[in-house]
Every structure is written in structure tokens, then in C-alpha cells.
Amino acid sequence: MSSTKEFTYAEVAEHSAKKDLYLVIHDKVYNTTAFVDEHPGGEEVLLDVGGQDATEAFEDVGHSDEAREILEGLLVGSLKRKEGDPKPKIATVPSSTTSSSNSTGLGIGLYAIILIGAGLAFGAYKYMQSQEGKA
């Protein structure tokens, strides 16, 4: 399909049903109607952002290159923003790399806290046993 057609935000908002579903991602308009039943995350994920700017939701998940290729096949046009339209929440694409490194750091920190907590609990348990033996 041609990607030269321009849609207003109001026009995109009219396509929010399962059998007629458009999404806006990075100011491009995609007809995801045929993909609703195939979406690995379930249809609810798409229906929640149907007829809206789904850029933030799309980037937060960290979609694969394959998912981005599928998305390109669903392109039907671009968004023509007018005054009063909601502003885009994410202006650039490469935000997924920073979120993955942050979540890795949190995972290691959480693991360390759990290990330290387990060590302290074991030490307290041994101390309590030694105190019972003296009494």
C-alpha cells in the first residue's frame, strides 16, 4: 500500500475497533486490523491503543527487528498533526537500549540484596541457636 496518504489524528481515532484498527507509531499510520489475531502479546494490547498514538507502548516493549518489518508491511500513511492533537510521547526510536541496560542493573542489584538478606537471616538464625544453647 502507498505510504503517501496523510491522516489526521481525528481520522485515525475513527479506526479503533477490532475489525478496523489503526495505530500511530512515530507519526506513521498502520492498519493493524489483519494482525490483531496474530499479535503475540494478544489482541487486548493492540485494542488498548487502537486509534491512538501507540509509540510509547510500542517502544516500551522493545520489539524485535522482525516485528518492525511486519509493521512496515502494515503502513498505510503518515500522521498530519494539527494544533490541539496530542503530542508524541517519544520523539526518537533508540530508547529501548537504555531501558534494557537499566533493567539489567536493577536485576543484579536486587539479586545482591536478596543474597545479603539471606546471609543476614542465616547469621541471625545461628546466633539465636547459640543463645538458646547457653540458656
PDB file of C-alpha atoms in Angstrom:
ATOM      1  CA  MET A   1       0.000   0.000   0.000  1.00  0.00           C
ATOM      2  CA  SER A   2       1.095   3.554  -0.575  1.00  0.00           C
ATOM      3  CA  SER A   3       2.504   5.422   2.392  1.00  0.00           C
ATOM      4  CA  THR A   4       1.821   8.855   0.857  1.00  0.00           C
ATOM      5  CA  LYS A   5      -1.698   9.240   2.280  1.00  0.00           C
ATOM      6  CA  GLU A   6      -1.920  11.644   5.173  1.00  0.00           C
ATOM      7  CA  PHE A   7      -4.289  11.067   8.073  1.00  0.00           C
ATOM      8  CA  THR A   8      -5.370  13.477  10.756  1.00  0.00           C
ATOM      9  CA  TYR A   9      -5.436  12.322  14.358  1.00  0.00           C
ATOM     10  CA  ALA A  10      -9.257  12.508  14.242  1.00  0.00           C
ATOM     11  CA  GLU A  11      -9.341  10.187  11.202  1.00  0.00           C
ATOM     12  CA  VAL A  12      -7.078   7.666  12.924  1.00  0.00           C
ATOM     13  CA  ALA A  13      -9.242   7.808  16.066  1.00  0.00           C
ATOM     14  CA  GLU A  14     -12.218   6.578  13.995  1.00  0.00           C
ATOM     15  CA  HIS A  15     -10.377   3.265  13.453  1.00  0.00           C
ATOM     16  CA  SER A  16     -10.309   1.808  16.966  1.00  0.00           C
ATOM     17  CA  ALA A  17     -12.345  -1.399  16.657  1.00  0.00           C
ATOM     18  CA  LYS A  18     -11.033  -4.950  16.282  1.00  0.00           C
ATOM     19  CA  LYS A  19     -12.294  -5.180  12.698  1.00  0.00           C
ATOM     20  CA  ASP A  20     -10.965  -1.700  11.815  1.00  0.00           C
ATOM     21  CA  LEU A  21      -7.818  -0.869  13.785  1.00  0.00           C
ATOM     22  CA  TYR A  22      -5.263   1.835  13.047  1.00  0.00           C
ATOM     23  CA  LEU A  23      -2.271   2.773  15.202  1.00  0.00           C
ATOM     24  CA  VAL A  24       0.143   5.691  15.062  1.00  0.00           C
ATOM     25  CA  ILE A  25       3.799   4.879  15.755  1.00  0.00           C
ATOM     26  CA  HIS A  26       6.415   7.588  15.210  1.00  0.00           C
ATOM     27  CA  ASP A  27       3.895   9.656  13.228  1.00  0.00           C
ATOM     28  CA  LYS A  28       3.268   6.832  10.751  1.00  0.00           C
ATOM     29  CA  VAL A  29      -0.183   5.278  10.449  1.00  0.00           C
ATOM     30  CA  TYR A  30      -0.523   1.489  10.400  1.00  0.00           C
ATOM     31  CA  ASN A  31      -3.597  -0.614   9.655  1.00  0.00           C
ATOM     32  CA  THR A  32      -3.208  -3.467  12.157  1.00  0.00           C
ATOM     33  CA  THR A  33      -6.644  -4.985  11.541  1.00  0.00           C
ATOM     34  CA  ALA A  34      -5.280  -8.110   9.828  1.00  0.00           C
ATOM     35  CA  PHE A  35      -2.645  -8.571  12.542  1.00  0.00           C
ATOM     36  CA  VAL A  36      -4.881  -8.364  15.628  1.00  0.00           C
ATOM     37  CA  ASP A  37      -5.407 -12.132  15.944  1.00  0.00           C
ATOM     38  CA  GLU A  38      -1.734 -12.894  15.214  1.00  0.00           C
ATOM     39  CA  HIS A  39      -0.191 -10.430  17.679  1.00  0.00           C
ATOM     40  CA  PRO A  40       1.979 -12.427  20.127  1.00  0.00           C
ATOM     41  CA  GLY A  41       1.004 -10.150  23.019  1.00  0.00           C
ATOM     42  CA  GLY A  42      -2.698 -10.723  22.436  1.00  0.00           C
ATOM     43  CA  GLU A  43      -5.366  -8.604  20.851  1.00  0.00           C
ATOM     44  CA  GLU A  44      -6.037  -6.606  24.041  1.00  0.00           C
ATOM     45  CA  VAL A  45      -2.655  -4.911  23.755  1.00  0.00           C
ATOM     46  CA  LEU A  46      -3.496  -3.549  20.321  1.00  0.00           C
ATOM     47  CA  LEU A  47      -7.097  -2.697  21.176  1.00  0.00           C
ATOM     48  CA  ASP A  48      -5.959  -0.649  24.193  1.00  0.00           C
ATOM     49  CA  VAL A  49      -4.051   1.732  21.904  1.00  0.00           C
ATOM     50  CA  GLY A  50      -6.292   1.456  18.830  1.00  0.00           C
ATOM     51  CA  GLY A  51      -6.918   4.755  17.069  1.00  0.00           C
ATOM     52  CA  GLN A  52      -4.212   6.439  19.158  1.00  0.00           C
ATOM     53  CA  ASP A  53      -0.518   7.245  19.198  1.00  0.00           C
ATOM     54  CA  ALA A  54       0.970   3.906  20.293  1.00  0.00           C
ATOM     55  CA  THR A  55       4.624   4.985  20.023  1.00  0.00           C
ATOM     56  CA  GLU A  56       5.346   4.804  23.741  1.00  0.00           C
ATOM     57  CA  ALA A  57       3.654   1.410  24.165  1.00  0.00           C
ATOM     58  CA  PHE A  58       5.476   0.032  21.107  1.00  0.00           C
ATOM     59  CA  GLU A  59       8.907   1.213  22.234  1.00  0.00           C
ATOM     60  CA  ASP A  60       8.425   0.219  25.893  1.00  0.00           C
ATOM     61  CA  VAL A  61       8.079  -3.415  24.856  1.00  0.00           C
ATOM     62  CA  GLY A  62      11.309  -3.378  22.851  1.00  0.00           C
ATOM     63  CA  HIS A  63      10.026  -5.045  19.685  1.00  0.00           C
ATOM     64  CA  SER A  64      12.393  -7.150  17.578  1.00  0.00           C
ATOM     65  CA  ASP A  65      13.619  -6.303  14.093  1.00  0.00           C
ATOM     66  CA  GLU A  66      11.181  -8.895  12.753  1.00  0.00           C
ATOM     67  CA  ALA A  67       8.279  -7.099  14.458  1.00  0.00           C
ATOM     68  CA  ARG A  68       9.410  -3.818  12.911  1.00  0.00           C
ATOM     69  CA  GLU A  69       9.480  -5.474   9.467  1.00  0.00           C
ATOM     70  CA  ILE A  70       5.929  -6.745   9.957  1.00  0.00           C
ATOM     71  CA  LEU A  71       4.904  -3.248  10.997  1.00  0.00           C
ATOM     72  CA  GLU A  72       6.322  -1.765   7.785  1.00  0.00           C
ATOM     73  CA  GLY A  73       4.054  -4.099   5.818  1.00  0.00           C
ATOM     74  CA  LEU A  74       1.037  -2.595   7.605  1.00  0.00           C
ATOM     75  CA  LEU A  75       1.928   1.033   6.787  1.00  0.00           C
ATOM     76  CA  VAL A  76      -0.936   2.980   5.191  1.00  0.00           C
ATOM     77  CA  GLY A  77       0.221   6.569   5.549  1.00  0.00           C
ATOM     78  CA  SER A  78       1.573   9.279   7.779  1.00  0.00           C
ATOM     79  CA  LEU A  79       0.049  11.402  10.501  1.00  0.00           C
ATOM     80  CA  LYS A  80      -0.621  15.058   9.771  1.00  0.00           C
ATOM     81  CA  ARG A  81      -0.617  16.664  13.198  1.00  0.00           C
ATOM     82  CA  LYS A  82      -2.840  19.646  13.785  1.00  0.00           C
ATOM     83  CA  GLU A  83      -2.924  22.109  16.630  1.00  0.00           C
ATOM     84  CA  GLY A  84      -4.711  20.529  19.589  1.00  0.00           C
ATOM     85  CA  ASP A  85      -3.675  16.965  18.737  1.00  0.00           C
ATOM     86  CA  PRO A  86      -1.931  15.004  21.485  1.00  0.00           C
ATOM     87  CA  LYS A  87       1.825  15.482  21.376  1.00  0.00           C
ATOM     88  CA  PRO A  88       4.037  12.479  20.615  1.00  0.00           C
ATOM     89  CA  LYS A  89       5.361  10.954  23.841  1.00  0.00           C
ATOM     90  CA  ILE A  90       8.577   9.596  22.334  1.00  0.00           C
ATOM     91  CA  ALA A  91      10.428  11.627  19.743  1.00  0.00           C
ATOM     92  CA  THR A  92      13.271   9.222  18.944  1.00  0.00           C
ATOM     93  CA  VAL A  93      13.421   5.485  18.280  1.00  0.00           C
ATOM     94  CA  PRO A  94      16.565   4.290  20.129  1.00  0.00           C
ATOM     95  CA  SER A  95      15.148   4.466  23.668  1.00  0.00           C
ATOM     96  CA  SER A  96      14.869   0.696  24.054  1.00  0.00           C
ATOM     97  CA  THR A  97      18.641   0.254  24.528  1.00  0.00           C
ATOM     98  CA  THR A  98      18.767   2.406  27.651  1.00  0.00           C
ATOM     99  CA  SER A  99      15.775   0.714  29.266  1.00  0.00           C
ATOM    100  CA  SER A 100      17.302  -2.737  28.825  1.00  0.00           C
ATOM    101  CA  SER A 101      20.580  -1.705  30.463  1.00  0.00           C
ATOM    102  CA  ASN A 102      18.707  -0.123  33.361  1.00  0.00           C
ATOM    103  CA  SER A 103      16.658  -3.253  33.972  1.00  0.00           C
ATOM    104  CA  THR A 104      19.838  -5.369  33.957  1.00  0.00           C
ATOM    105  CA  GLY A 105      21.377  -3.148  36.623  1.00  0.00           C
ATOM    106  CA  LEU A 106      18.252  -3.409  38.747  1.00  0.00           C
ATOM    107  CA  GLY A 107      18.241  -7.206  38.401  1.00  0.00           C
ATOM    108  CA  ILE A 108      21.829  -7.514  39.621  1.00  0.00           C
ATOM    109  CA  GLY A 109      21.181  -5.106  42.499  1.00  0.00           C
ATOM    110  CA  LEU A 110      18.050  -6.975  43.522  1.00  0.00           C
ATOM    111  CA  TYR A 111      19.944 -10.273  43.380  1.00  0.00           C
ATOM    112  CA  ALA A 112      22.664  -8.814  45.622  1.00  0.00           C
ATOM    113  CA  ILE A 113      20.092  -7.536  48.134  1.00  0.00           C
ATOM    114  CA  ILE A 114      18.433 -10.955  48.278  1.00  0.00           C
ATOM    115  CA  LEU A 115      21.784 -12.677  48.852  1.00  0.00           C
ATOM    116  CA  ILE A 116      22.797 -10.228  51.591  1.00  0.00           C
ATOM    117  CA  GLY A 117      19.376 -10.582  53.231  1.00  0.00           C
ATOM    118  CA  ALA A 118      19.645 -14.368  53.145  1.00  0.00           C
ATOM    119  CA  GLY A 119      23.128 -14.181  54.691  1.00  0.00           C
ATOM    120  CA  LEU A 120      21.903 -11.890  57.470  1.00  0.00           C
ATOM    121  CA  ALA A 121      18.897 -14.136  58.160  1.00  0.00           C
ATOM    122  CA  PHE A 122      21.153 -17.204  58.341  1.00  0.00           C
ATOM    123  CA  GLY A 123      23.535 -15.369  60.700  1.00  0.00           C
ATOM    124  CA  ALA A 124      20.635 -14.310  62.944  1.00  0.00           C
ATOM    125  CA  TYR A 125      19.309 -17.876  62.957  1.00  0.00           C
ATOM    126  CA  LYS A 126      22.713 -19.272  64.013  1.00  0.00           C
ATOM    127  CA  TYR A 127      23.089 -16.575  66.680  1.00  0.00           C
ATOM    128  CA  MET A 128      19.650 -17.391  68.119  1.00  0.00           C
ATOM    129  CA  GLN A 129      20.504 -21.108  68.207  1.00  0.00           C
ATOM    130  CA  SER A 130      23.754 -20.389  70.040  1.00  0.00           C
ATOM    131  CA  GLN A 131      21.920 -18.236  72.581  1.00  0.00           C
ATOM    132  CA  GLU A 132      19.363 -20.996  73.239  1.00  0.00           C
ATOM    133  CA  GLY A 133      22.185 -23.469  73.831  1.00  0.00           C
ATOM    134  CA  LYS A 134      23.672 -21.219  76.568  1.00  0.00           C
ATOM    135  CA  ALA A 135      20.400 -20.770  78.425  1.00  0.00           C
TER     136      ALA A 135
END
